[in-house]
Coordinates of C-alpha atoms and ligand atoms in Angstrom, one line a residue:
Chain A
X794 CA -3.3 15.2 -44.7
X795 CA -6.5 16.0 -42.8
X796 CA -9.5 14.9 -45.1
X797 CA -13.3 14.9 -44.1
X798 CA -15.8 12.6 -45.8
X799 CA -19.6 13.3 -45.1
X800 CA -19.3 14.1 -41.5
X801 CA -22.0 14.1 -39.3
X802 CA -22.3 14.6 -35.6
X803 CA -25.6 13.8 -33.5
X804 CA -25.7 14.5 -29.8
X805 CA -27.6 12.1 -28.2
X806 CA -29.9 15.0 -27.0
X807 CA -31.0 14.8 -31.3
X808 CA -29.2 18.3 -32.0
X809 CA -27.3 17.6 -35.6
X810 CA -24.2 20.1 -34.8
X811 CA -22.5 18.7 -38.1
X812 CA -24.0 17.6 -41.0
X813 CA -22.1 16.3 -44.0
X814 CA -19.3 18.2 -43.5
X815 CA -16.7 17.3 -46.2
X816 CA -12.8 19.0 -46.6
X817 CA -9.5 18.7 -46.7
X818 CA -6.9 20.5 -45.2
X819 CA -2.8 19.8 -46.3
X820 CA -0.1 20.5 -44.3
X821 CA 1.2 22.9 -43.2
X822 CA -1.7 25.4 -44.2
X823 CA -3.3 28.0 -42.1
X824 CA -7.4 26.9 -41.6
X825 CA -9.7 28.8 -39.8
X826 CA -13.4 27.6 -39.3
X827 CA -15.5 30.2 -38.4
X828 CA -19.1 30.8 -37.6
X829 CA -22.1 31.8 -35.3
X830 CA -22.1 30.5 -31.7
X831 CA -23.8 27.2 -31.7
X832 CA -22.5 26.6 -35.4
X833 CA -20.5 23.5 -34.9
X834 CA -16.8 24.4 -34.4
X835 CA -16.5 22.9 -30.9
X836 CA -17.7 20.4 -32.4
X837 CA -15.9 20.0 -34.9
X838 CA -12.8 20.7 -33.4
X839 CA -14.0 18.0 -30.6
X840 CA -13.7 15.3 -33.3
X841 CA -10.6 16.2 -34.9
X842 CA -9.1 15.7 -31.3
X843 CA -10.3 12.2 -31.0
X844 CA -12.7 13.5 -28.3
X845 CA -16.1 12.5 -29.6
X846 CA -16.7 10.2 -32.5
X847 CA -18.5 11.0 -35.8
X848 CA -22.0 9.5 -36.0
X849 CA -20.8 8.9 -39.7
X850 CA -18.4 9.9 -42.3
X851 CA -14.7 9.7 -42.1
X852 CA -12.1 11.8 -40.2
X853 CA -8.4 10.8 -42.0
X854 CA -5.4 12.1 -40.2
X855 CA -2.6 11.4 -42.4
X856 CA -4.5 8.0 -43.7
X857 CA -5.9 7.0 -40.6
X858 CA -9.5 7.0 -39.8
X859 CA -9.5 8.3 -36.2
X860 CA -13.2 8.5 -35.5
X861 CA -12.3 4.4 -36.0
X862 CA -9.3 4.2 -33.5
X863 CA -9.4 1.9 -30.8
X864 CA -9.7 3.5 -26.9
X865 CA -5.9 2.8 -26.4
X866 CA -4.8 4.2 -29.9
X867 CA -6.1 7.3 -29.0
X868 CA -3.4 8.9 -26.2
X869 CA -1.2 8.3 -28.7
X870 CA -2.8 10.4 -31.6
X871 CA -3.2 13.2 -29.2
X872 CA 0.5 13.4 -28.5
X873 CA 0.5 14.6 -32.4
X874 CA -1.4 17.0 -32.3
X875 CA -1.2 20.7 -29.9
X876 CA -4.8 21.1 -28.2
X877 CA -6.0 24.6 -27.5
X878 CA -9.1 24.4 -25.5
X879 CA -11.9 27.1 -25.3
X880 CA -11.7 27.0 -21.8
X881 CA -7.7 26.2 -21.9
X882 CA -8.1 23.3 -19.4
X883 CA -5.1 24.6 -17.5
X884 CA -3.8 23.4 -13.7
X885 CA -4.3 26.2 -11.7
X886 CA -2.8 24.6 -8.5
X887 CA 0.6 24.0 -10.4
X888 CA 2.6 26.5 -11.2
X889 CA 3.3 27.3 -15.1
X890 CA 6.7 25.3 -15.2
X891 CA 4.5 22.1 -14.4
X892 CA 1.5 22.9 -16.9
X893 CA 4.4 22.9 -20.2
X894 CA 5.9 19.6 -18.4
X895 CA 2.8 17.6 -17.8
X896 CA 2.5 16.2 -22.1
X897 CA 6.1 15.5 -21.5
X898 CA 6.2 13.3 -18.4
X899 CA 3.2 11.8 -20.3
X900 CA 5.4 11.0 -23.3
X901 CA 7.9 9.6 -21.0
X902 CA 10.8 12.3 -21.7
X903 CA 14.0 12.3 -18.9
X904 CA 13.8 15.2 -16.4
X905 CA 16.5 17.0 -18.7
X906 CA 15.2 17.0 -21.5
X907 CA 11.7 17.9 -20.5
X908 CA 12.8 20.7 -18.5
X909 CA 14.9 21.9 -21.8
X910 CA 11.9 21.8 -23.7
X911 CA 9.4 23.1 -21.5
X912 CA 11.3 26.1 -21.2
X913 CA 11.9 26.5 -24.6
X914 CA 8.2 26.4 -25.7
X915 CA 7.7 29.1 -22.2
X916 CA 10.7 30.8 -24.1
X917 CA 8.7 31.0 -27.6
X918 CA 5.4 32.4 -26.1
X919 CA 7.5 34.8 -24.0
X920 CA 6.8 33.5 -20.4
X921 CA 10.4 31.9 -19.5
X922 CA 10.7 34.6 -16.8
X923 CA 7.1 33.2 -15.3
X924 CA 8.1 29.8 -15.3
X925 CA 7.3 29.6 -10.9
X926 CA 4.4 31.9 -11.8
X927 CA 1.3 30.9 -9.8
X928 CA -1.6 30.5 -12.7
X929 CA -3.7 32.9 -10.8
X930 CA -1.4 36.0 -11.1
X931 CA -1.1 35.3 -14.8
X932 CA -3.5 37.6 -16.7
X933 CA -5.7 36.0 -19.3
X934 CA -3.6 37.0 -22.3
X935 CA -0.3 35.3 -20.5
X936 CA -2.8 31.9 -19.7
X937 CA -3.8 31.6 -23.6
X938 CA 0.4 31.5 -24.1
X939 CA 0.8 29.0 -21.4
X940 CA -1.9 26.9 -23.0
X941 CA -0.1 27.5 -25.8
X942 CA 3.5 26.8 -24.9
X943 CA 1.9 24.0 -23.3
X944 CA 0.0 22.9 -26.4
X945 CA 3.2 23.4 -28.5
X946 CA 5.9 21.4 -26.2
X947 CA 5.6 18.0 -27.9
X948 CA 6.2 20.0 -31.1
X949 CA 2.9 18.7 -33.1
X950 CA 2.8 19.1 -36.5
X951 CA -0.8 19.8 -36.3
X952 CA -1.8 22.6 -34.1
X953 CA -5.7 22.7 -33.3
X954 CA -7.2 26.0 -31.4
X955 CA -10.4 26.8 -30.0
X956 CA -11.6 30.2 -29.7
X957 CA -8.1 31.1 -28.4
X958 CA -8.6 34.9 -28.9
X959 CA -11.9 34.9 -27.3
X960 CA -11.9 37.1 -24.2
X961 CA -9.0 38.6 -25.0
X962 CA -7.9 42.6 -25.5
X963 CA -7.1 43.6 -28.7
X964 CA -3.1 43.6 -27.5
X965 CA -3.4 40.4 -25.9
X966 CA -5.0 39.2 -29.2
X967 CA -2.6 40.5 -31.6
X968 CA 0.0 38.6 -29.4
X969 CA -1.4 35.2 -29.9
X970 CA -1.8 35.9 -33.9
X971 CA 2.0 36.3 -34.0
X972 CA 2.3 33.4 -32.4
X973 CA 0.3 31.2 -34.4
X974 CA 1.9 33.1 -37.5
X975 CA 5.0 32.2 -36.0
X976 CA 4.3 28.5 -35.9
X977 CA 2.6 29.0 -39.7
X978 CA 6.1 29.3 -41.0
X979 CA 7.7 26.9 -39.4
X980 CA 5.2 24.7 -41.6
X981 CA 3.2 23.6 -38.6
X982 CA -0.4 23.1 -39.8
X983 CA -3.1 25.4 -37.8
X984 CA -6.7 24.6 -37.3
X985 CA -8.0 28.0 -35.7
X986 CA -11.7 27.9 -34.7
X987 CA -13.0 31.3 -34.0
X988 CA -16.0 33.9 -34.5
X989 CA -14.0 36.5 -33.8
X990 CA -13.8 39.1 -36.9
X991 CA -10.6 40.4 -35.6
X992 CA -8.5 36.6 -37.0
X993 CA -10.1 37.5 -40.3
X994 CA -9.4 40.9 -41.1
X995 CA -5.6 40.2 -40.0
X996 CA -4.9 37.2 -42.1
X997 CA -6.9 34.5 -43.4
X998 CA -5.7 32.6 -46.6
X999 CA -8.7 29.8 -46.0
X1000 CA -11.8 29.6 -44.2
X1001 CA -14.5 26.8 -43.2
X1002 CA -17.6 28.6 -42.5
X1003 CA -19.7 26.6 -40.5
X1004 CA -23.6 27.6 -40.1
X1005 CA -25.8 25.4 -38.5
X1006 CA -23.6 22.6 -39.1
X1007 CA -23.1 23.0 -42.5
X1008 CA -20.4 24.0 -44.6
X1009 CA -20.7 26.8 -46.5
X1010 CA -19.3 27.5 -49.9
X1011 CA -15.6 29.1 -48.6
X1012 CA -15.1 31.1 -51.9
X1013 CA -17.6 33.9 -50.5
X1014 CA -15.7 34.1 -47.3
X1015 CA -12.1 34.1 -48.6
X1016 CA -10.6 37.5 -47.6
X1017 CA -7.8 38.1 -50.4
X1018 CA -4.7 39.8 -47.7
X1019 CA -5.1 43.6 -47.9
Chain B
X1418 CA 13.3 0.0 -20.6
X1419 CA 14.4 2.9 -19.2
X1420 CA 11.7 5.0 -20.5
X1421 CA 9.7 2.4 -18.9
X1422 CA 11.2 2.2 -15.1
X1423 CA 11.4 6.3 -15.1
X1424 CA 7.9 6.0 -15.6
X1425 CA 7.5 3.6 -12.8
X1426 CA 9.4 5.5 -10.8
X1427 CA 7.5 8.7 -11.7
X1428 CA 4.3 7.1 -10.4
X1429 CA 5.7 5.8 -7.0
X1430 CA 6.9 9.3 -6.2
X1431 CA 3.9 10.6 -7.0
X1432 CA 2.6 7.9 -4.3
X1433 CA 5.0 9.0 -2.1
X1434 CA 4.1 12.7 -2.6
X1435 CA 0.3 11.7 -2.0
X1436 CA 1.2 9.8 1.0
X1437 CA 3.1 13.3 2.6
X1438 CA 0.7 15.7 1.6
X1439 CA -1.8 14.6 3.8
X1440 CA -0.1 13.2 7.1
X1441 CA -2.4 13.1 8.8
X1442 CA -5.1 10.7 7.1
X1443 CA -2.2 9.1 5.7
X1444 CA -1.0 8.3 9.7
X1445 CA -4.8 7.4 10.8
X1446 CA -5.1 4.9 7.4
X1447 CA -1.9 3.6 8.5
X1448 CA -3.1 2.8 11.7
X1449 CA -6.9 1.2 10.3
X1450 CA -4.9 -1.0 8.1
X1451 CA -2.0 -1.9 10.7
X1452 CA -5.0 -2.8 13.1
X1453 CA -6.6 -4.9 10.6
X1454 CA -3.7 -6.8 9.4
X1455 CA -2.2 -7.1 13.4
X1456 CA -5.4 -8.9 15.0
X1457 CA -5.8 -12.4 13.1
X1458 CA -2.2 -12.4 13.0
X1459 CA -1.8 -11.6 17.1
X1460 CA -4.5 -14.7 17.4
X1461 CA -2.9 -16.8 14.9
X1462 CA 0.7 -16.0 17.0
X1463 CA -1.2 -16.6 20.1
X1464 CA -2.8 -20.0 18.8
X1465 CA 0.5 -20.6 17.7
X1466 CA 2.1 -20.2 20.7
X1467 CA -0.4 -22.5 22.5
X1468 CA 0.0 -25.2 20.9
X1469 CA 3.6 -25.3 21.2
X1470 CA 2.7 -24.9 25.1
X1471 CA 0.8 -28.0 24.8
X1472 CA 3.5 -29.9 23.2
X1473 CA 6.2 -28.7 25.8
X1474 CA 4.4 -29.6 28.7
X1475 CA 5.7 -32.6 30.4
X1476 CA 4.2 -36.1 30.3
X1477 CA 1.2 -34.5 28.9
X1478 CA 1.0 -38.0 27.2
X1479 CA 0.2 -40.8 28.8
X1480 CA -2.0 -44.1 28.1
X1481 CA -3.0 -45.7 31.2
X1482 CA -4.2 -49.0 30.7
X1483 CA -6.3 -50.4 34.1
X1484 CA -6.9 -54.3 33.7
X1485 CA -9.7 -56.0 34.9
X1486 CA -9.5 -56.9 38.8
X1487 CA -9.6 -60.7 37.8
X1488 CA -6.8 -60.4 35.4
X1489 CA -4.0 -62.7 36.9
X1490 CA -0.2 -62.5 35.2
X1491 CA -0.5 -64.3 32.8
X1492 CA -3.5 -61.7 30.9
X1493 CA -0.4 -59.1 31.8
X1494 CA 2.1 -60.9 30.2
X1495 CA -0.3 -61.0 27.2
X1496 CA -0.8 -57.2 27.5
X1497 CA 3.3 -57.1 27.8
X1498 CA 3.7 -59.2 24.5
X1499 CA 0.9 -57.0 22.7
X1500 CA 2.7 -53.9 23.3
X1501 CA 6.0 -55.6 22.6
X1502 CA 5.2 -56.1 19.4
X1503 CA 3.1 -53.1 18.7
X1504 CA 5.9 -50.5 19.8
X1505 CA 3.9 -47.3 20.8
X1506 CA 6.9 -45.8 22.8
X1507 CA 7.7 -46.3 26.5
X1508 CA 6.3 -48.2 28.3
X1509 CA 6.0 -49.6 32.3
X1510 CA 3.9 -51.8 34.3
X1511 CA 2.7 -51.0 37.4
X1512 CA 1.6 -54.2 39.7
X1513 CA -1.4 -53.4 42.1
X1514 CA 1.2 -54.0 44.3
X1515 CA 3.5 -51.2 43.8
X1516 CA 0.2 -48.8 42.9
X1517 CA -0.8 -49.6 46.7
X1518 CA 2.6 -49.3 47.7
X1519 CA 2.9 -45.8 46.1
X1520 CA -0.7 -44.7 47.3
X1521 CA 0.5 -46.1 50.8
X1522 CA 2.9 -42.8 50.8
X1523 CA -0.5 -40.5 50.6
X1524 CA -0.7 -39.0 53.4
X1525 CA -4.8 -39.8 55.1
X1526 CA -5.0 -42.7 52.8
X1527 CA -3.0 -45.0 54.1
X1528 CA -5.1 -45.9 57.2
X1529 CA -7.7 -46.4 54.7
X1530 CA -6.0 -48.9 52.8
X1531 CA -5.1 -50.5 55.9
X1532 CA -8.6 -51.2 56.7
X1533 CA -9.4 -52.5 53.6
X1534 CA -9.6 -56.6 53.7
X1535 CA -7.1 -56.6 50.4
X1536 CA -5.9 -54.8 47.4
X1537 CA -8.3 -52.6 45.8
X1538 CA -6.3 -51.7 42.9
X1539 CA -6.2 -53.2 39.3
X1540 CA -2.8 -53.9 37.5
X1541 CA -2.2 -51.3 35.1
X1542 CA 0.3 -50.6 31.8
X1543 CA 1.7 -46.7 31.6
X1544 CA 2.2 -46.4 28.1
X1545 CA 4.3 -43.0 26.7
X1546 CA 3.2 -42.7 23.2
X1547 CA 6.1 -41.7 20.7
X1548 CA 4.0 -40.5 18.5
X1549 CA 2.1 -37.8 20.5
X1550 CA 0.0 -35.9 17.7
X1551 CA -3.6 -36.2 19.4
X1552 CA -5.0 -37.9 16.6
X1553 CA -2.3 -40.7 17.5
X1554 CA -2.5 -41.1 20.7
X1555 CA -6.6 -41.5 20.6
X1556 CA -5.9 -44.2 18.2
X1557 CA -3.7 -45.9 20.5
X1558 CA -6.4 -46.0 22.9
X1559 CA -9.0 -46.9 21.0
X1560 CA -6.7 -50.1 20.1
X1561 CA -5.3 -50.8 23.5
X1562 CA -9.1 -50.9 24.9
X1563 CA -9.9 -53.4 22.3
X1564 CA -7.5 -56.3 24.1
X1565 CA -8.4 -58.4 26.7
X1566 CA -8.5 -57.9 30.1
X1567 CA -8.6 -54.3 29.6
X1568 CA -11.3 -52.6 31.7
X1569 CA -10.5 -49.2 31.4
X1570 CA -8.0 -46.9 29.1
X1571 CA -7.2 -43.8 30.7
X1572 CA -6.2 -40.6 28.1
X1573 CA -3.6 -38.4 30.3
X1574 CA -3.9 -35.9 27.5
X1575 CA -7.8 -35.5 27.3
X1576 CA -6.9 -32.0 27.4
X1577 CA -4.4 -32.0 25.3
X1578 CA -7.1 -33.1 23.0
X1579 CA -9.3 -30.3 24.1
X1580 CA -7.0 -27.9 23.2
X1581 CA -6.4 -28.9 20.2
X1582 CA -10.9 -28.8 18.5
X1583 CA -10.9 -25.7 20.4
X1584 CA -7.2 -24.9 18.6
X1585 CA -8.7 -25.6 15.5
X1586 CA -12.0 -23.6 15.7
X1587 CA -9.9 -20.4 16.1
X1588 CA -7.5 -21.1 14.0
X1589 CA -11.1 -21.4 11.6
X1590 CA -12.7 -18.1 13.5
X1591 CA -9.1 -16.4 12.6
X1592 CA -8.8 -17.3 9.3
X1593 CA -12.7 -15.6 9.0
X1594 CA -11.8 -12.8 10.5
X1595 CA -8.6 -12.3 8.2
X1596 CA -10.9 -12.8 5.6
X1597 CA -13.0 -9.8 7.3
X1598 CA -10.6 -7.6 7.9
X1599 CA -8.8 -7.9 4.8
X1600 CA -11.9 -7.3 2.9
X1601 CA -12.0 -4.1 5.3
X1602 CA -8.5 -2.9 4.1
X1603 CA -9.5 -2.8 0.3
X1604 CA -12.3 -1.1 1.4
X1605 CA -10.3 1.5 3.2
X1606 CA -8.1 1.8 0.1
X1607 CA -11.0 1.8 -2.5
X1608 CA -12.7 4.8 -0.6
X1609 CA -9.1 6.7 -0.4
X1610 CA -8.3 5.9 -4.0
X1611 CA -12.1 7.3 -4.2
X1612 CA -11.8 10.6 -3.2
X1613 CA -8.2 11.6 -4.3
X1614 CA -9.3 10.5 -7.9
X1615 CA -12.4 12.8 -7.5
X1616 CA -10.3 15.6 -5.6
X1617 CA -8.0 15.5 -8.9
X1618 CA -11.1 14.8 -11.4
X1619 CA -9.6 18.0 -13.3
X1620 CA -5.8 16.7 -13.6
X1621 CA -7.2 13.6 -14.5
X1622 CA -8.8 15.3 -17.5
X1623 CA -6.3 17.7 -18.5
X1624 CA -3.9 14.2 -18.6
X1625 CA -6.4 12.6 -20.9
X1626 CA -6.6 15.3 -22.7
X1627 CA -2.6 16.0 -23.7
X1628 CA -2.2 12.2 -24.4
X1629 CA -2.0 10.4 -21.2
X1630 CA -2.6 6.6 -21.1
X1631 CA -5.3 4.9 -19.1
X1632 CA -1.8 3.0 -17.2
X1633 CA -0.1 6.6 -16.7
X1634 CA -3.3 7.8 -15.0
X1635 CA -4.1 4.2 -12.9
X1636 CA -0.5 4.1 -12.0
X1637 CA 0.1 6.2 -9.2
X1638 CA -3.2 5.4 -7.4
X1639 CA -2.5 1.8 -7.8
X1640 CA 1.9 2.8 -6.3
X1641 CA -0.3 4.4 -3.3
X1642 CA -2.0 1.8 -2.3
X1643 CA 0.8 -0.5 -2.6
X1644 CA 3.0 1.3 -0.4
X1645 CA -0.1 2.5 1.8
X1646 CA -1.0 -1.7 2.1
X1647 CA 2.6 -2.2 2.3
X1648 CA 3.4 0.5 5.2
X1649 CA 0.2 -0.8 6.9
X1650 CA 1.8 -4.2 6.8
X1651 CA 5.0 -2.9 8.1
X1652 CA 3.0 -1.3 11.1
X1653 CA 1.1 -4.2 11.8
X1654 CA 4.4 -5.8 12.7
X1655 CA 5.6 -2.9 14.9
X1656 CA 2.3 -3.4 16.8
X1657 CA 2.4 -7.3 17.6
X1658 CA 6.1 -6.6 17.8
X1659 CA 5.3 -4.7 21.0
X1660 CA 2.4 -6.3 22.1
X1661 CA 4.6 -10.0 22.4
X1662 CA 7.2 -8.1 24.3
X1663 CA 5.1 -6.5 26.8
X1664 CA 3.3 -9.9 26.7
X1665 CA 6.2 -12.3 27.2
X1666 CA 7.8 -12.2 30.4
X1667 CA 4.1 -12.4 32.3
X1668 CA 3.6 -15.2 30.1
X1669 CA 6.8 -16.8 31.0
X1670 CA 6.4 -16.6 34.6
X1671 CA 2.3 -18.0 34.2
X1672 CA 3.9 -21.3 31.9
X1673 CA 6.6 -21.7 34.8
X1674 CA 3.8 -22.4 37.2
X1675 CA 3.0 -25.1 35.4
X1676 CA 6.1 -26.4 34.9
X1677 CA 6.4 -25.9 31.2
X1678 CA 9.2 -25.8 29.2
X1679 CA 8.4 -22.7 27.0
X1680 CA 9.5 -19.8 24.9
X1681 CA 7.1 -17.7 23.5
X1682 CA 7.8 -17.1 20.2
X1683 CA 6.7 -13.7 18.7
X1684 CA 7.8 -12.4 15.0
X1685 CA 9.8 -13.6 12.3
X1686 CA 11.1 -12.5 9.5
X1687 CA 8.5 -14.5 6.8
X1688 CA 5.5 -13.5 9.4
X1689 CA 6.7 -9.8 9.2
X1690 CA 7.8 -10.1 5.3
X1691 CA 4.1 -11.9 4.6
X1692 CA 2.0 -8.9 6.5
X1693 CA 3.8 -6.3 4.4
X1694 CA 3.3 -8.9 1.1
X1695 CA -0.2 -9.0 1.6
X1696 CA -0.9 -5.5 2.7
X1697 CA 1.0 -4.4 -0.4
X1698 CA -1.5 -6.5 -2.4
X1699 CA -4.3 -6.2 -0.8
X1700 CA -3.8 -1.8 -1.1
X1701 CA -2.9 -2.4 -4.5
X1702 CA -5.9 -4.1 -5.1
X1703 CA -8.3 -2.2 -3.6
X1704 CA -6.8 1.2 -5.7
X1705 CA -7.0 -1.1 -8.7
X1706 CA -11.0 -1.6 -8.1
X1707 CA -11.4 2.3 -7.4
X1708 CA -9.7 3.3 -10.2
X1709 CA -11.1 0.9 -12.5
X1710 CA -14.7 2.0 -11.1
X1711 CA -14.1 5.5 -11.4
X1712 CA -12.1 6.4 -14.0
X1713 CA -15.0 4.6 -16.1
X1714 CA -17.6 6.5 -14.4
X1715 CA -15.4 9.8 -15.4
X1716 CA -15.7 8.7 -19.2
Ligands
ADP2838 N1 -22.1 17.8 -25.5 C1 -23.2 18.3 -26.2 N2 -24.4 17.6 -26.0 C2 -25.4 18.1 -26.7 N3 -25.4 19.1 -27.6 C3 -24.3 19.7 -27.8 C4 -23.1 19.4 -27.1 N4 -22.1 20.2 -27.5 C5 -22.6 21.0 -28.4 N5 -23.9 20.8 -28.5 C6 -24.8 21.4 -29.5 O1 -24.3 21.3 -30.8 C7 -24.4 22.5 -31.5 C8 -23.1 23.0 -31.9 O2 -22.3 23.4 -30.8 P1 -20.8 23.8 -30.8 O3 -20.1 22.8 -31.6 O4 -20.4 24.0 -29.4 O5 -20.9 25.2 -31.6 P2 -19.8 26.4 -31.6 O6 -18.6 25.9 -31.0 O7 -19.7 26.7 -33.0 O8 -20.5 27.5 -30.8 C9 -25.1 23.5 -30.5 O9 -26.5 23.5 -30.9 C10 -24.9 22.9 -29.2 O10 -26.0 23.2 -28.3
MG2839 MG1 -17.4 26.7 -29.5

């Protein structure tokens, strides 16, 4: 559903983060593309969301080219997919009720029904009871959840994270990977980008490794579950 | 549909919410914009009003027509005929007779006239247009001081006439100045619309960023200035409103001096509707141009 063809990236700057990166990933599997800092998988995670284009090769997401779509096609694909972000992009002057119903007043959902699904996906990542919770008494582990309750709301069959265990304590950590486990089962596809060992010794059926913005042969890196 | 219009509404209480969060630059915008939209409509009300004033006054119009001294009654009759057939309105002759009869009853001058060896005074024609648009009545006496025997046509209403260039010209200096000041109010919008857009730069983002449409994110700027331009308008109103009533009894009392019938007419309903009309444009335009600018500029 998610295939790669000869991808390249080129900052304007002249830095080649990617550089004929080819895969593809079916749904619902469990994907993680790992690496060194400065490897590519912002990058690469960057064009999967529609947020840069590639310089050239093709993106397909379930047949369509997206590093092709027009401007206005674009808000659209986005509402497919869950978007983790490295730096979680949350609203820290709304409370956590209002982060889970912003993609829903977006996609034009009644009052009702958003609320019923915001605090379902607050539900799933365990934070119903901090739904009036200012963002700033959240602790770091409780604002990668609402980034991903908020991520999940829309209920995307494609879920795309970046570093989201980065920064976090082991606990914390091991809290998101149920999660995401969680959401593996119920077939959604995962696209995990992280350089944190701790992902890989728990469970990782497939890996991209990214170095220097180049794939590496993923054979080598495939950690068989203990 | 209704997905549509609960968007819509969405975005104007969004407006609304922007509009009460900050009262009081919302209150001081309120007040640049009323101002703006109030002055060329005041001076177009006040024009307005004048010229009313000039067409209420009484016997404003009248034609004198003064014949030559030499003219005997048979050039009157001729005159008569002429305007007989010509029908500009009413119309009276006045014999030198009944002229020096008339100035006889001025008090000082009518030992003068007594001492005078004999009638000084011409025959004249006092000729009430019907038609009394200025542009009319100079044509009338333009023609009448084409006949014979006419030495002199004498325009009652040369200041009637006055009135009305000068009438014009600020009409024209009013209609600049709405131009002006109407630029000013997208101005005043655009630089809002400026600043709240770069005061929520982040939300704008995170929208983007979770699938928000370039309309979703434009909307409630552009439902803010609306309903800024649109209370503005509204305001504007309130404030000629008060200004005509404080104005109007003075006023009265001045045009009863003169002897003019007159009401002074302040608001309607269209002059009110049309402020509110075109400040709700105008606001909705200005937001449009700031968001269009910077919403680019943000990528
Ligand atoms: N917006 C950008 N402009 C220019 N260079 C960039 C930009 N983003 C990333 N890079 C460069 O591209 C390379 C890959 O970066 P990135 O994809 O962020 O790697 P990773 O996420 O694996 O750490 C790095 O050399 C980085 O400096
Ligand atoms: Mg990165």
């Amino acid at each position: 559903m998610i295939t790669a063809r000869a991808l390249f990236k080129r900052y304007p700057q002249g830095i080649e983060a990617l550089k004929d990166v080819s895969f593809e990933i079916g749904a619902g599997e469990m994907v993680f593309i790992t690496g060194h800092s400065g490897a590519g998988k912002t990058t690469l995670f960057r064009l999967l969301a529609a947020i840069e284009r590639p310089t050239s090769g093709s993106l397909l997401i379930n047949g369509k080219n997206i590093g092709a779509l027009s401007a206005s096609a674009i808000p659209y694909l986005r509402r497919k997919f869950g978007l983790i972000f490295q730096d979680q992009k949350l609203l820290f002057d709304r409370n956590a009720l209002d982060n889970v119903l912003l993609p829903l007043k977006i996609a034009g959902l009644s009052v009702q029904e958003a609320l019923r699904r915001a605090r379902a996906a607050l539900d799933k990542v365990g934070l119903l009871d901090r739904e009036k919770a200012s963002l700033l008494t959240l602790s770091g582990g409780e604002q990668q959840r609402l980034a991903i309750a908020r991520a999940v709301v829309n209920r995307p069959t494609i879920l795309l994270a970046d570093e989201p265990t980065t920064n976090l304590d082991q606990d914390s950590a091991a809290e998101i990977l149920g999660i995401f486990r969680a959401f593996h089962q119920v077939g959604v596809t995962l696209i995990i980008a992280t350089h944190d060992p701790r992902w890989i010794a728990r469970l990782s059926p497939r890996i991209l490794r990214l170095d220097r913005g180049s794939l590496q042969d993923s054979a080598e890196c495939f950690n068989p579950r203990p | 549909m209704k997905a549509f219009l609960a968007q819509h509404r969405m975005a104007l209480d969004d407006a609304k919410q922007k509009l009460l969060a900050s009262p009081l630059s919302a209150v001081l915008s309120l007040i640049m914009i009323g101002t703006a939209l109030a002055l060329p409509v005041a001076g177009l009300l006040v024009l307005d009003n004048l010229r009313s004033l000039a067409g209420g006054t009484p016997q404003v119009q009248q034609i004198s027509l003064f014949m030559t001294a030499s003219a005997d009654s048979e050039a009157a009759g001729e005159i008569e005929a002429r305007l007989r057939a010509a029908r500009p309105g009413n119309w009276r002759f006045v014999s030198r007779d009944e002229a020096l009869e008339r100035l006889k009853l001025v008090e000082g001058v009518s030992e003068i006239l007594e001492s005078l060896p004999k009638n000084p005074l011409p025959d004249a024609f006092v000729v009430e247009p019907a038609d009394i648009r200025p542009e009319a009545v100079e044509n009338l006496a333009q023609v009448f001081s084409s006949w014979p025997n006419i030495a002199h046509v004498q325009l009652d209403s040369d200041w009637v006439r006055r009135l009305d260039v000068f009438l014009r010209i600020g009409k024209l200096a009013l209609f600049m100045l709405a131009g002006l000041f109407g630029g000013a109010l997208v101005i005043i919008t655009f630089n809002t619309i400026r600043l709240q857009i770069l005061a929520q730069a982040s939300e704008i983002e995170v929208a983007r960023l979770v699938g928000a449409t370039n309309a979703f994110i434009r909307r409630p700027f552009q439902y803010f200035g609306l309903l800024q331009g649109f209370l503005g308008g509204l305001f504007a109103s309130l404030l000629i409103f008060s200004g005509s009533w404080l104005l109007s009894e003075p006023l009265d009392d001045l045009v009863a001096l003169y002897g003019a019938v007159w009401n002074f007419h302040g608001l309607n309903f269209q002059t009110i509707a049309g402020m509110a009309a075109i400040g709700a444009f105008l606001g909705w335009f200005g937001a449009f141009l700031s968001v269009t600018v910077h919403l680019k500029k943000m990528g």
